[in-house]
XYZ file of C-alpha atoms in Angstrom:
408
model
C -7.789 23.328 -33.253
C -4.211 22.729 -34.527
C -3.720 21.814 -30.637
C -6.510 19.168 -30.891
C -5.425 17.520 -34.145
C -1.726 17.472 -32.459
C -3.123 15.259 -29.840
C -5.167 13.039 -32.164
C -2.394 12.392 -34.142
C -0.030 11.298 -30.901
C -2.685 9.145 -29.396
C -3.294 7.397 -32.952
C 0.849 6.437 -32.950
C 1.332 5.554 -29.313
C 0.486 2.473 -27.813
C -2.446 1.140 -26.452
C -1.634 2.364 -22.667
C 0.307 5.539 -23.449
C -2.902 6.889 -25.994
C -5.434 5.841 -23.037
C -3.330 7.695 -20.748
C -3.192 10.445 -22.821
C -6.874 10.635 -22.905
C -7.304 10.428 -18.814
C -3.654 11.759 -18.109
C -3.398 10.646 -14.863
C -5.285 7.623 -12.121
C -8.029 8.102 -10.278
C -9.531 6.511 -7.535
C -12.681 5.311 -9.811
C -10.613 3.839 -12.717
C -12.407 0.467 -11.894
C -14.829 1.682 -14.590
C -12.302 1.533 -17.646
C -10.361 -1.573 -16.690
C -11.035 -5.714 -17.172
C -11.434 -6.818 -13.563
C -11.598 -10.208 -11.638
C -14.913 -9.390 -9.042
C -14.824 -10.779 -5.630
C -18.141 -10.733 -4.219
C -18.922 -11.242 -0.361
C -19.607 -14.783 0.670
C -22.204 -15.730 3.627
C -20.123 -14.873 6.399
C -19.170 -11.357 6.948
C -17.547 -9.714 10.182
C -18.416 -6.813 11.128
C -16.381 -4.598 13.729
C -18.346 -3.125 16.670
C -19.402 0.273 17.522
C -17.234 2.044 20.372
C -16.977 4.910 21.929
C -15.424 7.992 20.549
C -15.587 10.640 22.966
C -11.510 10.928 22.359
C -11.915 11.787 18.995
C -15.308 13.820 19.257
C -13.647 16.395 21.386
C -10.381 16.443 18.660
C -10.318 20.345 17.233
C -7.606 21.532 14.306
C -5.718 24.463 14.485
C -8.538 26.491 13.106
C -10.964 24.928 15.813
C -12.290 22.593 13.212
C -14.133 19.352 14.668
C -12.842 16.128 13.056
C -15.848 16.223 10.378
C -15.415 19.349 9.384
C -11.471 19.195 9.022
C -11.896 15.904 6.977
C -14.731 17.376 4.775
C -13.049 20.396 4.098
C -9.357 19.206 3.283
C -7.487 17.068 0.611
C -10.538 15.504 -0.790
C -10.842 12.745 1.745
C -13.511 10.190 1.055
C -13.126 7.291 3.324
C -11.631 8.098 7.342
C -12.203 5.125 9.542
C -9.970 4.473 13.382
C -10.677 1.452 14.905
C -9.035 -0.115 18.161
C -9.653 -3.303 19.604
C -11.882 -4.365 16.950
C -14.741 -1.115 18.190
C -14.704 1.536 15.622
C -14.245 5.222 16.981
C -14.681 6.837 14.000
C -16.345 6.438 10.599
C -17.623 8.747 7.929
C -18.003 9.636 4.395
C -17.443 12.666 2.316
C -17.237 14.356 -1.072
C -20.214 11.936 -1.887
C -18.514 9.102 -0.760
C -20.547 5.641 0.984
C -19.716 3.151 2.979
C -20.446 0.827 0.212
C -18.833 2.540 -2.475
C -15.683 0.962 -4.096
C -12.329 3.248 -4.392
C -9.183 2.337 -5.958
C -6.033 2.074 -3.295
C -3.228 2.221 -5.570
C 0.098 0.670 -4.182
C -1.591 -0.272 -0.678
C -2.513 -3.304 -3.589
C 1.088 -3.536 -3.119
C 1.033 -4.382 0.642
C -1.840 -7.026 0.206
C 0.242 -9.045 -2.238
C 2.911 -9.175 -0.333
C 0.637 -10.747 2.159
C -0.414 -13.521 -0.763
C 3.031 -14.091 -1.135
C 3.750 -15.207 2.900
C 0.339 -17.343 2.008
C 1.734 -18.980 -0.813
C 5.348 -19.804 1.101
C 2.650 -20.951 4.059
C 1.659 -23.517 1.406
C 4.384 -24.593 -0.869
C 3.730 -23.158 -3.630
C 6.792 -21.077 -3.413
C 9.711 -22.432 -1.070
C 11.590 -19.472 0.044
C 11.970 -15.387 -0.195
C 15.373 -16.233 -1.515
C 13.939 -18.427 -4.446
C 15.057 -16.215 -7.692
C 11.595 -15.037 -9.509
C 13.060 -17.249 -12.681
C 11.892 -20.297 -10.537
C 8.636 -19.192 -11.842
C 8.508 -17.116 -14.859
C 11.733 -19.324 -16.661
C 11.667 -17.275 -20.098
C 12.844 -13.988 -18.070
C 16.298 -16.485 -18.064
C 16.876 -15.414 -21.814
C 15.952 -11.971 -21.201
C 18.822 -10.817 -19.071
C 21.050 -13.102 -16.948
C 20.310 -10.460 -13.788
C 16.533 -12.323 -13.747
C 18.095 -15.432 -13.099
C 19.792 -13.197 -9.663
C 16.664 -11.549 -9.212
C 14.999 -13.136 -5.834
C 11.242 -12.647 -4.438
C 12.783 -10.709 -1.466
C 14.394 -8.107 -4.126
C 10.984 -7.871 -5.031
C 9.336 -6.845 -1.739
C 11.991 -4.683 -0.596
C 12.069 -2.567 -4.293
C 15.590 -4.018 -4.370
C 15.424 -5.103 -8.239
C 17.848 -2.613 -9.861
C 15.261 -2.095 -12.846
C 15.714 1.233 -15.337
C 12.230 2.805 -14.676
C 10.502 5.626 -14.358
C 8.371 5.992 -11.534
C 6.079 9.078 -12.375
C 2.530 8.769 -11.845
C 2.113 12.807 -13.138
C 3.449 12.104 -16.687
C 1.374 10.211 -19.181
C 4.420 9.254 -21.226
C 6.375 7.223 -18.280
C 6.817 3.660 -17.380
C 4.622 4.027 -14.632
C 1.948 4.985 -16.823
C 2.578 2.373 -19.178
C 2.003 -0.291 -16.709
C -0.634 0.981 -15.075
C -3.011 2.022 -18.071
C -1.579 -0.438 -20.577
C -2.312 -4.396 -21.672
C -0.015 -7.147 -21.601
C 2.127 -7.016 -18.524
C 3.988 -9.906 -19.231
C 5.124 -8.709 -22.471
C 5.893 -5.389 -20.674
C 8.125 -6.884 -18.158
C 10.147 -8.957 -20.686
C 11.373 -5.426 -21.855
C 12.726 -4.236 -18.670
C 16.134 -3.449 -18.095
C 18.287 -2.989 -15.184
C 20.651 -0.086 -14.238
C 21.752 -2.569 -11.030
C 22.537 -5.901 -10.058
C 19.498 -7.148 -8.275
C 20.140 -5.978 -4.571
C 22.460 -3.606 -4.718
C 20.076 -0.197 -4.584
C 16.874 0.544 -3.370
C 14.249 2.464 -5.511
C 10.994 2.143 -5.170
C 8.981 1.204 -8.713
C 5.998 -0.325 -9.678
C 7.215 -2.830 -12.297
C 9.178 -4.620 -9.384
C 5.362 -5.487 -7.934
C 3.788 -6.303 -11.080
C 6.803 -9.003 -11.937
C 6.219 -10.294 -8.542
C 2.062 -10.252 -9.542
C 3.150 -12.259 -12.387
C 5.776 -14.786 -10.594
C 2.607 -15.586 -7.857
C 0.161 -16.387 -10.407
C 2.378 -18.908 -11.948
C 3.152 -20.437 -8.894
C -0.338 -20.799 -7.296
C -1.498 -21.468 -10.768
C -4.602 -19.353 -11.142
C -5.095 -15.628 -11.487
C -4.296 -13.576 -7.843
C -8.038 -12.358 -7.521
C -9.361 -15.814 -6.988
C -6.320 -16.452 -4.953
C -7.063 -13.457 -2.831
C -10.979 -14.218 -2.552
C -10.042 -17.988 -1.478
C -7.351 -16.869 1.197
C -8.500 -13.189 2.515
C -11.725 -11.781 1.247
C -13.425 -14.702 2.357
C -12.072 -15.869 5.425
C -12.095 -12.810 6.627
C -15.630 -11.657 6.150
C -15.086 -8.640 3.328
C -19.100 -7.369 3.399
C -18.701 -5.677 0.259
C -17.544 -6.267 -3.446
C -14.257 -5.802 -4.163
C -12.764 -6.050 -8.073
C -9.074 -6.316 -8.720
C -8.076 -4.607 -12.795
C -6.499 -7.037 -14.934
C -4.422 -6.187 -17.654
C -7.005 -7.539 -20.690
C -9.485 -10.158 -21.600
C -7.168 -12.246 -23.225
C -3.909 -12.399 -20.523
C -5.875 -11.945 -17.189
C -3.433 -10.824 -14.822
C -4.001 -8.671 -12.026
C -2.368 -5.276 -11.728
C -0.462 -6.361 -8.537
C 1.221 -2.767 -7.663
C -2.010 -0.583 -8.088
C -5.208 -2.780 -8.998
C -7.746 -3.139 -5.922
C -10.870 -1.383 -5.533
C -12.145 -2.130 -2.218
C -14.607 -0.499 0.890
C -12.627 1.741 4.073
C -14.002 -1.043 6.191
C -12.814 -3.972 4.020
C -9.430 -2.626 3.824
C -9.340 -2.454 7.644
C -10.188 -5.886 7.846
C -6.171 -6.213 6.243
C -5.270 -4.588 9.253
C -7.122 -6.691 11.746
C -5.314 -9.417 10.402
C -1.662 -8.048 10.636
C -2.646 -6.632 14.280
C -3.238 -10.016 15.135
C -0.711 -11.945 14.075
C -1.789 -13.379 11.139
C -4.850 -14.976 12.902
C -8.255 -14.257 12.547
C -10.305 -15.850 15.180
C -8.849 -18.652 15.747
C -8.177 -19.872 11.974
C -4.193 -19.170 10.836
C -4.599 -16.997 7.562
C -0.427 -16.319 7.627
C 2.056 -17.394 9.629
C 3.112 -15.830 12.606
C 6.212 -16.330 11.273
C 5.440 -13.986 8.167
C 4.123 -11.101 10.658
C 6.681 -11.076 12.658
C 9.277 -11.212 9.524
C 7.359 -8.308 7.936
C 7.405 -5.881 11.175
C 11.076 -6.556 11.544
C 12.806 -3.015 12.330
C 15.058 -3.022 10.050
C 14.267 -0.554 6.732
C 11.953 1.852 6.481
C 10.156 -0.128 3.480
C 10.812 -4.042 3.845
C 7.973 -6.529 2.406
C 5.957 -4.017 0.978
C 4.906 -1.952 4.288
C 6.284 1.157 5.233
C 7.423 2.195 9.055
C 5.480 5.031 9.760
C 7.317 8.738 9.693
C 6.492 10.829 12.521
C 8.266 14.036 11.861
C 9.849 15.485 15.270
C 10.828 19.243 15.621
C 14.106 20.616 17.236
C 16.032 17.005 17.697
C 19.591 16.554 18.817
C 20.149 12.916 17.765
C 22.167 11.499 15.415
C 21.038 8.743 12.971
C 20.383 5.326 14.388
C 18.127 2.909 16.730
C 16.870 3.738 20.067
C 16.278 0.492 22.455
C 14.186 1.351 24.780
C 11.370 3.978 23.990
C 12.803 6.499 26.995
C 15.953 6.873 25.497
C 14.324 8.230 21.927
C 12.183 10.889 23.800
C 15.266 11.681 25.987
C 16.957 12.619 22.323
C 14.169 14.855 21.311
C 14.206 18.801 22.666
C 11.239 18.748 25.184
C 10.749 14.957 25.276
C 7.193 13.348 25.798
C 7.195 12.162 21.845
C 5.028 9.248 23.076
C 6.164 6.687 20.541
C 5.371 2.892 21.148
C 7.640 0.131 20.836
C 10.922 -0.626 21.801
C 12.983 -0.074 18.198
C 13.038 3.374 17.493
C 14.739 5.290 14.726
C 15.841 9.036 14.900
C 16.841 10.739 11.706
C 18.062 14.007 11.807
C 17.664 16.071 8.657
C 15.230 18.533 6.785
C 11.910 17.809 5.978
C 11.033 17.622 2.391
C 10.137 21.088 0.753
C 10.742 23.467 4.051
C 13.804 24.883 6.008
C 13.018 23.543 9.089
C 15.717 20.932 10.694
C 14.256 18.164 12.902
C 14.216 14.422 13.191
C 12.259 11.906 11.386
C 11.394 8.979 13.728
C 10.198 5.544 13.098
C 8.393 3.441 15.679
C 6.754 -0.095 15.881
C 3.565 1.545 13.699
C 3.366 0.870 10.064
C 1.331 1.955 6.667
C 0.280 0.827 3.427
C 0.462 3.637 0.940
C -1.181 4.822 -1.778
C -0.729 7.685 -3.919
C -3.205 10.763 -2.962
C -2.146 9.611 0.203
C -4.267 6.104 0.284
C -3.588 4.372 3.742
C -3.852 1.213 5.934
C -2.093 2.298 9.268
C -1.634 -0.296 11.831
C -0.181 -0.072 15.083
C -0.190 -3.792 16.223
C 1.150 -2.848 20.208
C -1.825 -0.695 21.001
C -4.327 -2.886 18.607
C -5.415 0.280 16.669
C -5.954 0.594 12.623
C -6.950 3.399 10.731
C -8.170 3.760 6.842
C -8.015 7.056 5.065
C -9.234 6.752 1.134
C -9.246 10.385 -1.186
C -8.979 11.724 -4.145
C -6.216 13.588 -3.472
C -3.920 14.688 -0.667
C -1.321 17.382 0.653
C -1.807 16.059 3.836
C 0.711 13.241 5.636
C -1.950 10.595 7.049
C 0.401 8.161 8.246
C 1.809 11.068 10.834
C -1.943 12.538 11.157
C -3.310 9.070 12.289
C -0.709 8.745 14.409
C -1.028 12.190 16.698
C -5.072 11.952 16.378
C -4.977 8.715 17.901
C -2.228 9.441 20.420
C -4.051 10.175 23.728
C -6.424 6.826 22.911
């Protein structure tokens, strides 16, 4: 009882997003239900991809001899698991009471889809330049700290900032939780502080996406859900609803690092896009220019989209690029690694939480990510996307996407 009182008494002196987060203690996928949200709802036209054959993928088995449905269903508490090349889906199913219809929250792949607003908005003029500091558009961050004023929309999309944040989606009582279950983002990014000059470090936080969020929306001059319903959900045929959180009635911004709630099949749709270019039959959506920019080999996270890690056993390479795609299976024990493109990255090292030395490579395949392991993969060479939504995850998807759809 004392216990219970304890917590009262905390959530009755914290703030309005540290008490709420006290009271759910961590995301979920279904947090749609206790936030203000802009809804985009599907207009007449609606594309819809075709069905192909999956014979690859029906004969897939686990290491426990598990079929593809019954490893999915039984693991990480997938939801959503969709693979679709040249526009035919292979594979698509539901679990854990999961639809096809059914709306799930992507977290920081939200992250990914602004970016792509952003390249829109350069496309037309609303913002000039990646290089453009983010005081261009929010002015009053000038008196804040002079650093805003060096602060750029590239610094933004690369998690290049230099903010003094916590990025800890576990712990109620962080930053991250702050700006995710609290009100007022604006107000909340006045009060950040850097530890950096803008550039000079990468670390990967939320606030740097919801400052960007905030810079769009005063450029384009309207809130980013009707921005994104105008530019993407409509043109390119979403079939379902989707709702983007905002941070109250009374301010109306989006959450721009964690607030869509979207379909598997919608999301792929982002994919489709990026695959082709930036086109979507026949009508420009993004430049090519913005694409190509994007998928340029240079970081492993770089406009808000990560290079996909494919985690190789038993390498002898050292750390750096491979030109041609021979000469990074040539550096791998065994060889026959089967990675596309021609920019390849070897890292040697230890993976994360085991002994085991290896390489981690990076190909011309990339992923938006999520926490619980939320992901839009795309590899644009062999025209192939794949969705996985859940509830939770110990599993890599990126990586399991990858292998799964290697022999296709």
């Amino acid at each position: 009882m004392k216990n219970i009182l304890l917590l009262l008494s905390i959530v009755a002196l914290t703030s309005c997003g540290t008490s709420r987060a006290l009271v759910r203690w961590k995301p979920t996928v279904h947090d749609q239900k206790i936030f203000q949200h802009t809804v985009i709802e599907p207009g007449p036209h609606v594309f819809n991809f075709k069905e192909g054959d999956n014979t690859l993928l029906e004969s897939w088995r686990s290491d426990r001899g598990q079929t593809l449905d019954q490893y999915l269903g039984s693991t990480d508490g997938t939801l959503a698991f969709v693979i679709i090349r040249n526009d035919s889906i292979l594979y698509e199913n539901y679990f854990n009471g999961h639809g096809p219809q059914d709306l799930s929250g992507i977290f920081s792949v939200t992250k990914s889809i602004v970016s792509l607003l952003t390249g829109i908005a350069i496309d037309e003029g609303y913002i000039e330049s990646v290089d453009d500091p983010v005081t261009d558009y929010l002015p009053e961050l000038a008196r804040k700290n002079p650093y805003f004023s060096q602060l750029t929309i590239s610094h933004l999309l690369d998690m290049r900032a230099g903010f003094k944040f916590n990025e800890d989606s576990r712990s109620p009582f962080s930053k991250s939780a702050s700006f995710y279950f609290g009100k007022n983002l604006g107000k909340k990014v006045g009060r950040l502080k850097f530890k950096a000059a803008p550039g000079e470090i990468y670390e990967y936080q939320s606030a740097q996406t919801a400052l960007l969020g905030l810079a769009l929306e005063s450029a384009v001059g309207r809130n980013l859900g009707e921005y994104f319903d105008e530019k993407v959900a409509k043109p390119l045929g979403m079939q379902n609803t989707v709702t983007w959180a905002v941070d109250d009635r009374r301010h109306n911004a989006v959450k721009a690092h964690c607030g869509l709630y979207l379909t598997a099949i919608d999301l792929a749709k982002i994919g489709r896009l990026y695959n082709n270019g930036g086109e979507w039959d026949g009508r420009r959506i993004v430049s090519r220019e913005w694409i190509e920019g994007t998928f340029k080999p240079q970081t492993q996270y770089h406009r808000s989209w990560y290079r996909t890690e494919i985690w190789l056993k038993n390498s002898d390479s050292e750390d750096y690029y491979f030109d041609t795609r021979e000469a990074a299976e040539g550096a791998v024990t065994g060889g026959g690694i089967g990675l596309s493109g021609d920019k390849i990255r070897i890292c040697m090292g230890k993976r994360e939480g085991s002994g085991t030395v290896g390489a981690t490579a990076y190909g011309d395949f990339y992923s938006a990510i999520g926490i619980m392991q939320q992901i839009l993969y795309i590899d644009p060479e062999r025209n192939i996307i794949g969705v996985r939504l859940g509830e939770k995850s110990s599993e890599s998807y990126g990586e399991f996407i990858y292998k799964l759809t290697g022999e296709l």
